[in-house]
């Protein structure tokens, strides 16, 4: 940790969408983060979240461009997009455009996709990981293209023939690619192709386990020492400020367990897999319009021990939440992307910057 800067960012994710903040409020929060010492701002990429009918769901690329216009220092990224809904050439050009309008501050956060953004729009969710690998390869290939350097690509799902983009990115060698992964195959792809890793819903123990898999993949694929040194081990983490941590945890623990419920958590913590719950069907068939799977998942998730679930989320006063972040730092996190929950969004951004970031940055120097 001492050799790599500890970074903090905010995410405009489900927390912001559910609260229904206006565009002006979101921009104000981002300006506050930029001025109070945060390093990054991320924006979620969902088509909708119909279980919350009053939520406001916006396009991340358009919003990030607007955020770029009112900030000067923070990096700007998607958390995360998925090219399965777009041709990778569109993603590449969007990332380059964001990089140019922000003067070199763009990050491409990208995952393999999920059924909930696809099913109702009749977009096939087939072979997502195989497509994801090709998508990233195509995007990286196009970053280096020009009219004088046209590029070809031959894959099973995507092809390029004499293709080029005509707007080189400012950031060199390219806007970094943060990959959202959590399975054996996707973790290996992260080590092979990524410039960073950006998971969500993790305990420190699971983060340590998966970090080792990524590092092993980086060795296997002969990544350079510079690539290893610059690689960002990020984490999307929830923060809920409260004067009574125990009371707040009692109210939110069931929701935390649902967000944490995944086979890898059960494996790392030695928990017996919940009989009758089909994770594969959940991740490939669940959509927001079909609530039956989320009901099944909630019932199963309640069996996760409180101690395990609580280690994944920061709840309470600044003094309460600092140890949670320190444990994740020990696990290898060097870039925290924070979803602030609660009514006082602006106050939470300021409180964390004033009372938590200085302590953790000092800890990182030791």
Coordinates of C-alpha atoms in Angstrom, one line a residue:
X1 CA 0.0 0.0 0.0
X2 CA 2.8 2.4 0.7
X3 CA 4.0 2.5 -2.9
X4 CA 0.6 3.1 -4.4
X5 CA -1.6 6.1 -3.8
X6 CA -4.8 5.3 -1.9
X7 CA -7.8 6.6 -3.9
X8 CA -11.4 7.4 -3.0
X9 CA -14.3 8.0 -5.3
X10 CA -18.1 8.4 -5.2
X11 CA -20.5 6.4 -7.2
X12 CA -23.8 7.8 -8.6
X13 CA -25.5 4.4 -8.4
X14 CA -28.6 2.8 -7.1
X15 CA -28.3 5.1 -4.1
X16 CA -28.7 8.2 -6.2
X17 CA -31.3 6.7 -8.5
X18 CA -33.5 5.5 -5.7
X19 CA -33.3 8.9 -4.0
X20 CA -34.5 10.5 -7.2
X21 CA -32.0 13.3 -7.2
X22 CA -32.2 15.8 -10.0
X23 CA -29.5 16.3 -12.5
X24 CA -28.6 19.6 -10.9
X25 CA -28.3 17.9 -7.5
X26 CA -26.1 15.2 -8.9
X27 CA -23.8 17.8 -10.5
X28 CA -23.6 19.7 -7.2
X29 CA -22.6 16.5 -5.4
X30 CA -19.9 15.9 -8.0
X31 CA -18.6 19.4 -7.7
X32 CA -18.4 18.9 -3.9
X33 CA -16.5 15.7 -4.3
X34 CA -14.1 17.3 -6.7
X35 CA -13.4 20.2 -4.3
X36 CA -13.1 18.1 -1.1
X37 CA -10.3 15.8 -2.3
X38 CA -11.9 12.7 -3.9
X39 CA -10.0 11.1 -6.7
X40 CA -12.8 9.7 -8.9
X41 CA -16.5 9.8 -9.7
X42 CA -18.3 6.9 -11.2
X43 CA -21.8 6.5 -12.7
X44 CA -23.9 3.3 -12.9
X45 CA -25.2 2.0 -16.2
X46 CA -28.6 0.4 -15.8
X47 CA -31.5 0.6 -18.3
X48 CA -34.0 0.9 -15.5
X49 CA -34.8 -0.2 -12.0
X50 CA -38.6 -0.7 -12.1
X51 CA -38.8 -2.2 -8.6
X52 CA -38.4 1.5 -7.6
X53 CA -40.9 3.3 -9.7
X54 CA -39.9 6.8 -8.5
X55 CA -36.2 6.3 -9.2
X56 CA -34.5 8.4 -11.8
X57 CA -32.2 6.4 -14.2
X58 CA -30.0 8.3 -16.6
X59 CA -27.5 7.5 -19.3
X60 CA -24.0 7.4 -17.7
X61 CA -22.0 8.6 -20.7
X62 CA -24.1 11.7 -21.1
X63 CA -24.0 12.4 -17.4
X64 CA -20.3 11.8 -17.1
X65 CA -19.7 14.4 -19.9
X66 CA -21.8 16.9 -17.9
X67 CA -19.8 16.1 -14.8
X68 CA -16.6 16.6 -16.7
X69 CA -17.7 20.1 -17.5
X70 CA -18.1 21.1 -13.9
X71 CA -15.1 19.3 -12.3
X72 CA -11.3 19.6 -12.7
X73 CA -9.5 16.9 -10.8
X74 CA -11.5 13.7 -10.5
X75 CA -11.2 10.7 -12.8
X76 CA -14.6 9.8 -14.4
X77 CA -15.8 6.3 -15.1
X78 CA -18.7 3.9 -15.6
X79 CA -19.5 1.5 -12.8
X80 CA -20.0 -0.4 -14.8
X81 CA -21.2 -0.5 -18.4
X82 CA -21.6 -3.6 -20.5
X83 CA -21.0 -3.7 -24.2
X84 CA -23.4 -6.5 -24.7
X85 CA -26.1 -3.8 -25.2
X86 CA -23.9 -1.8 -27.7
X87 CA -21.3 -2.6 -30.3
X88 CA -17.8 -2.3 -28.7
X89 CA -17.0 0.4 -31.2
X90 CA -19.6 2.6 -29.6
X91 CA -18.1 2.0 -26.2
X92 CA -14.6 2.7 -27.4
X93 CA -15.7 6.0 -29.0
X94 CA -17.7 7.0 -25.9
X95 CA -14.7 6.4 -23.7
X96 CA -12.4 8.3 -26.0
X97 CA -14.9 11.2 -26.1
X98 CA -15.2 11.3 -22.3
X99 CA -11.4 11.2 -22.1
X100 CA -11.1 14.2 -24.4
X101 CA -13.8 16.4 -22.9
X102 CA -12.4 15.7 -19.4
X103 CA -8.8 16.3 -20.6
X104 CA -7.5 12.8 -19.8
X105 CA -9.7 11.7 -16.9
X106 CA -11.7 8.9 -18.3
X107 CA -12.0 5.3 -16.9
X108 CA -13.9 2.5 -18.7
X109 CA -15.6 0.3 -16.1
X110 CA -17.1 -2.7 -17.8
X111 CA -18.7 -6.0 -17.0
X112 CA -20.1 -9.0 -18.9
X113 CA -23.7 -7.8 -18.4
X114 CA -26.7 -9.2 -16.6
X115 CA -30.2 -10.3 -17.6
X116 CA -32.0 -7.5 -15.7
X117 CA -30.9 -4.9 -18.3
X118 CA -31.6 -7.1 -21.3
X119 CA -34.7 -9.3 -20.9
X120 CA -37.5 -6.8 -21.4
X121 CA -35.7 -5.2 -24.3
X122 CA -35.3 -8.6 -26.1
X123 CA -31.5 -8.4 -26.2
X124 CA -30.1 -11.9 -26.1
X125 CA -28.1 -12.8 -23.1
X126 CA -26.0 -15.6 -24.6
X127 CA -22.3 -16.4 -24.1
X128 CA -21.7 -13.2 -22.1
X129 CA -18.2 -14.0 -20.9
X130 CA -16.9 -15.1 -24.3
X131 CA -18.4 -11.9 -25.8
X132 CA -17.0 -9.8 -23.0
X133 CA -13.5 -11.0 -23.8
X134 CA -13.8 -10.1 -27.5
X135 CA -15.5 -6.8 -26.6
X136 CA -12.5 -5.6 -24.6
X137 CA -10.1 -6.8 -27.2
X138 CA -12.0 -4.9 -29.9
X139 CA -12.1 -1.8 -27.7
X140 CA -8.4 -1.9 -27.0
X141 CA -7.6 -2.5 -30.6
X142 CA -9.7 0.5 -31.7
X143 CA -8.1 2.8 -29.1
X144 CA -4.9 2.6 -31.2
X145 CA -6.6 3.0 -34.6
X146 CA -6.3 6.0 -36.9
X147 CA -7.0 6.6 -40.6
X148 CA -3.3 5.8 -41.2
X149 CA -3.5 2.8 -38.9
X150 CA -6.7 0.8 -39.7
X151 CA -7.2 -2.3 -37.8
X152 CA -8.7 -5.8 -38.3
X153 CA -10.1 -8.2 -35.7
X154 CA -11.5 -11.7 -36.3
X155 CA -13.5 -13.1 -33.4
X156 CA -16.4 -15.5 -33.1
X157 CA -18.8 -12.7 -32.2
X158 CA -17.1 -9.5 -33.4
X159 CA -15.1 -8.6 -36.5
X160 CA -13.3 -5.5 -37.8
X161 CA -12.2 -5.0 -41.3
X162 CA -10.0 -2.0 -42.0
X163 CA -11.7 -0.1 -39.1
X164 CA -10.6 3.0 -37.4
X165 CA -11.7 5.8 -35.0
X166 CA -10.7 9.3 -35.6
X167 CA -10.3 10.8 -32.2
X168 CA -7.2 9.5 -30.2
X169 CA -7.6 9.4 -26.4
X170 CA -5.6 11.9 -24.4
X171 CA -4.7 9.4 -21.6
X172 CA -1.8 7.2 -22.5
X173 CA -1.5 4.4 -23.3
X174 CA -5.3 4.4 -23.1
X175 CA -8.2 5.2 -20.7
X176 CA -7.8 2.4 -18.1
X177 CA -10.2 -0.5 -18.2
X178 CA -11.6 -1.5 -14.8
X179 CA -13.2 -4.9 -15.1
X180 CA -16.1 -6.1 -12.9
X181 CA -15.5 -9.8 -12.3
X182 CA -16.2 -12.4 -9.7
X183 CA -15.9 -15.8 -11.3
X184 CA -12.9 -17.9 -12.0
X185 CA -13.0 -17.3 -15.8
X186 CA -13.8 -13.5 -15.5
X187 CA -11.1 -13.0 -12.9
X188 CA -8.5 -14.6 -15.2
X189 CA -9.7 -12.2 -18.0
X190 CA -9.2 -9.3 -15.6
X191 CA -5.6 -10.3 -15.0
X192 CA -5.1 -10.8 -18.8
X193 CA -6.8 -7.6 -20.2
X194 CA -7.6 -5.2 -17.3
X195 CA -6.0 -2.1 -15.9
X196 CA -8.1 -2.4 -12.8
X197 CA -10.6 -4.5 -11.0
X198 CA -13.9 -3.1 -9.7
X199 CA -16.1 -5.6 -7.9
X200 CA -19.1 -5.0 -5.6
X201 CA -20.6 -7.0 -2.7
X202 CA -17.4 -8.3 -1.1
X203 CA -16.0 -9.3 2.2
X204 CA -12.3 -8.7 2.9
X205 CA -11.7 -12.4 2.8
X206 CA -13.3 -12.8 -0.6
X207 CA -11.4 -9.7 -1.9
X208 CA -8.1 -11.3 -0.8
X209 CA -9.0 -14.6 -2.5
X210 CA -10.0 -13.0 -5.8
X211 CA -7.0 -10.6 -5.8
X212 CA -4.7 -13.6 -5.7
X213 CA -6.4 -15.1 -8.7
X214 CA -6.0 -11.9 -10.7
X215 CA -2.4 -11.6 -9.8
X216 CA -1.8 -15.2 -10.8
X217 CA -3.4 -14.5 -14.2
X218 CA -1.2 -11.4 -14.7
X219 CA 1.8 -13.6 -14.2
X220 CA 0.4 -16.3 -16.5
X221 CA -0.2 -13.7 -19.3
X222 CA 3.2 -12.1 -18.9
X223 CA 1.9 -8.6 -17.9
X224 CA 4.8 -6.1 -17.5
X225 CA 5.9 -4.9 -14.2
X226 CA 4.7 -1.4 -15.0
X227 CA 1.2 -2.9 -15.8
X228 CA 1.2 -4.7 -12.5
X229 CA 2.4 -1.6 -10.6
X230 CA -0.3 0.6 -12.1
X231 CA -3.1 -1.9 -11.8
X232 CA -6.0 -0.6 -9.5
X233 CA -7.5 -3.0 -7.0
X234 CA -10.8 -1.1 -6.6
X235 CA -13.9 -1.9 -4.6
X236 CA -17.5 -0.6 -4.8
X237 CA -18.5 -0.2 -1.1
X238 CA -21.6 1.0 0.7
X239 CA -21.3 3.6 3.5
X240 CA -24.2 4.6 5.8
X241 CA -23.4 7.3 8.4
X242 CA -25.4 7.0 11.6
X243 CA -25.0 8.0 15.2
X244 CA -26.3 4.6 16.3
X245 CA -24.5 1.9 14.3
X246 CA -26.3 -1.0 15.9
X247 CA -29.7 0.4 15.3
X248 CA -28.9 1.2 11.7
X249 CA -27.4 -2.2 11.1
X250 CA -30.5 -4.0 12.4
X251 CA -32.6 -2.1 9.8
X252 CA -30.3 -2.7 6.8
X253 CA -28.7 -6.1 7.4
X254 CA -31.2 -8.1 5.3
X255 CA -30.6 -5.9 2.3
X256 CA -26.9 -6.2 2.8
X257 CA -27.1 -10.0 2.9
X258 CA -29.0 -10.0 -0.4
X259 CA -26.4 -7.9 -2.1
X260 CA -23.7 -10.1 -0.7
X261 CA -25.3 -13.5 -1.6
X262 CA -23.2 -15.3 -4.1
X263 CA -21.5 -18.7 -4.3
X264 CA -18.0 -17.3 -3.9
X265 CA -18.9 -15.7 -0.6
X266 CA -20.3 -19.0 0.6
X267 CA -17.1 -20.8 -0.5
X268 CA -14.6 -18.5 1.0
X269 CA -16.4 -18.3 4.4
X270 CA -17.0 -22.1 4.5
X271 CA -20.8 -21.7 4.4
X272 CA -22.7 -24.6 3.0
X273 CA -24.4 -23.6 -0.2
X274 CA -28.1 -23.1 0.2
X275 CA -29.9 -26.1 -1.0
X276 CA -32.4 -25.5 -3.8
X277 CA -31.0 -22.2 -4.9
X278 CA -29.8 -22.1 -8.5
X279 CA -27.3 -19.3 -8.8
X280 CA -26.9 -19.9 -12.6
X281 CA -30.6 -19.4 -13.2
X282 CA -30.7 -16.4 -11.0
X283 CA -27.9 -14.6 -12.8
X284 CA -29.2 -15.5 -16.3
X285 CA -33.0 -15.4 -15.9
X286 CA -33.7 -12.8 -13.2
X287 CA -35.1 -9.5 -14.4
X288 CA -36.7 -6.6 -12.7
X289 CA -40.2 -7.6 -14.1
X290 CA -39.9 -11.1 -12.7
X291 CA -39.7 -10.8 -8.9
X292 CA -39.9 -14.5 -8.1
X293 CA -36.2 -15.0 -8.2
X294 CA -35.4 -12.1 -5.9
X295 CA -37.9 -13.5 -3.4
X296 CA -36.1 -16.8 -3.5
X297 CA -32.8 -15.1 -3.1
X298 CA -33.9 -13.0 -0.1
X299 CA -35.1 -16.1 1.7
X300 CA -31.8 -17.9 1.2
X301 CA -29.6 -14.9 1.9
X302 CA -30.9 -14.5 5.5
X303 CA -28.8 -17.5 6.4
X304 CA -25.5 -15.6 5.9
X305 CA -24.1 -14.9 9.4
X306 CA -24.4 -11.3 10.6
X307 CA -20.6 -11.1 11.2
X308 CA -19.8 -12.0 7.6
X309 CA -22.4 -9.6 6.2
X310 CA -21.4 -6.7 8.3
X311 CA -17.7 -6.9 7.3
X312 CA -18.7 -5.9 3.8
X313 CA -20.4 -2.6 4.7
X314 CA -19.4 0.5 6.6
X315 CA -22.1 1.7 9.1
X316 CA -22.0 4.2 11.9
X317 CA -19.9 7.2 12.9
X318 CA -16.6 8.0 11.2
X319 CA -14.9 6.2 14.0
X320 CA -17.1 3.2 13.5
X321 CA -16.4 2.8 9.8
X322 CA -12.6 3.5 9.7
X323 CA -11.8 -0.1 10.8
X324 CA -13.9 -1.5 8.0
X325 CA -11.9 0.4 5.5
X326 CA -8.6 -0.5 7.2
X327 CA -9.5 -4.2 6.9
X328 CA -10.2 -3.8 3.2
X329 CA -6.9 -2.0 2.8
X330 CA -5.1 -4.9 4.4
X331 CA -6.9 -7.1 1.9
X332 CA -5.4 -5.1 -1.0
X333 CA -7.9 -2.4 -1.9
X334 CA -6.3 0.8 -3.1
X335 CA -9.2 2.5 -4.7
X336 CA -12.6 2.8 -2.9
X337 CA -15.7 3.7 -4.9
X338 CA -18.3 4.7 -2.3
X339 CA -22.1 4.6 -2.5
X340 CA -23.3 6.8 0.3
X341 CA -26.8 5.9 1.6
X342 CA -29.0 7.9 3.8
X343 CA -30.9 11.2 3.5
X344 CA -27.9 13.6 3.8
X345 CA -26.0 12.8 0.6
X346 CA -24.1 16.0 0.5
X347 CA -23.3 15.9 4.2
X348 CA -22.0 12.3 3.8
X349 CA -19.7 13.3 1.0
X350 CA -18.3 16.1 3.1
X351 CA -18.1 14.1 6.4
X352 CA -16.2 11.3 4.7
X353 CA -13.7 13.7 3.1
X354 CA -13.2 15.6 6.4
X355 CA -13.1 12.8 9.0
X356 CA -12.3 9.5 7.2
X357 CA -10.1 10.1 4.2
X358 CA -7.3 11.8 6.1
X359 CA -7.1 9.0 8.7
X360 CA -7.0 6.3 6.0
X361 CA -4.4 8.1 3.9
X362 CA -2.2 8.5 6.9
X363 CA -2.7 4.8 7.6
X364 CA -1.6 4.0 4.0
X365 CA 1.7 5.9 4.5
X366 CA 2.7 3.8 7.5

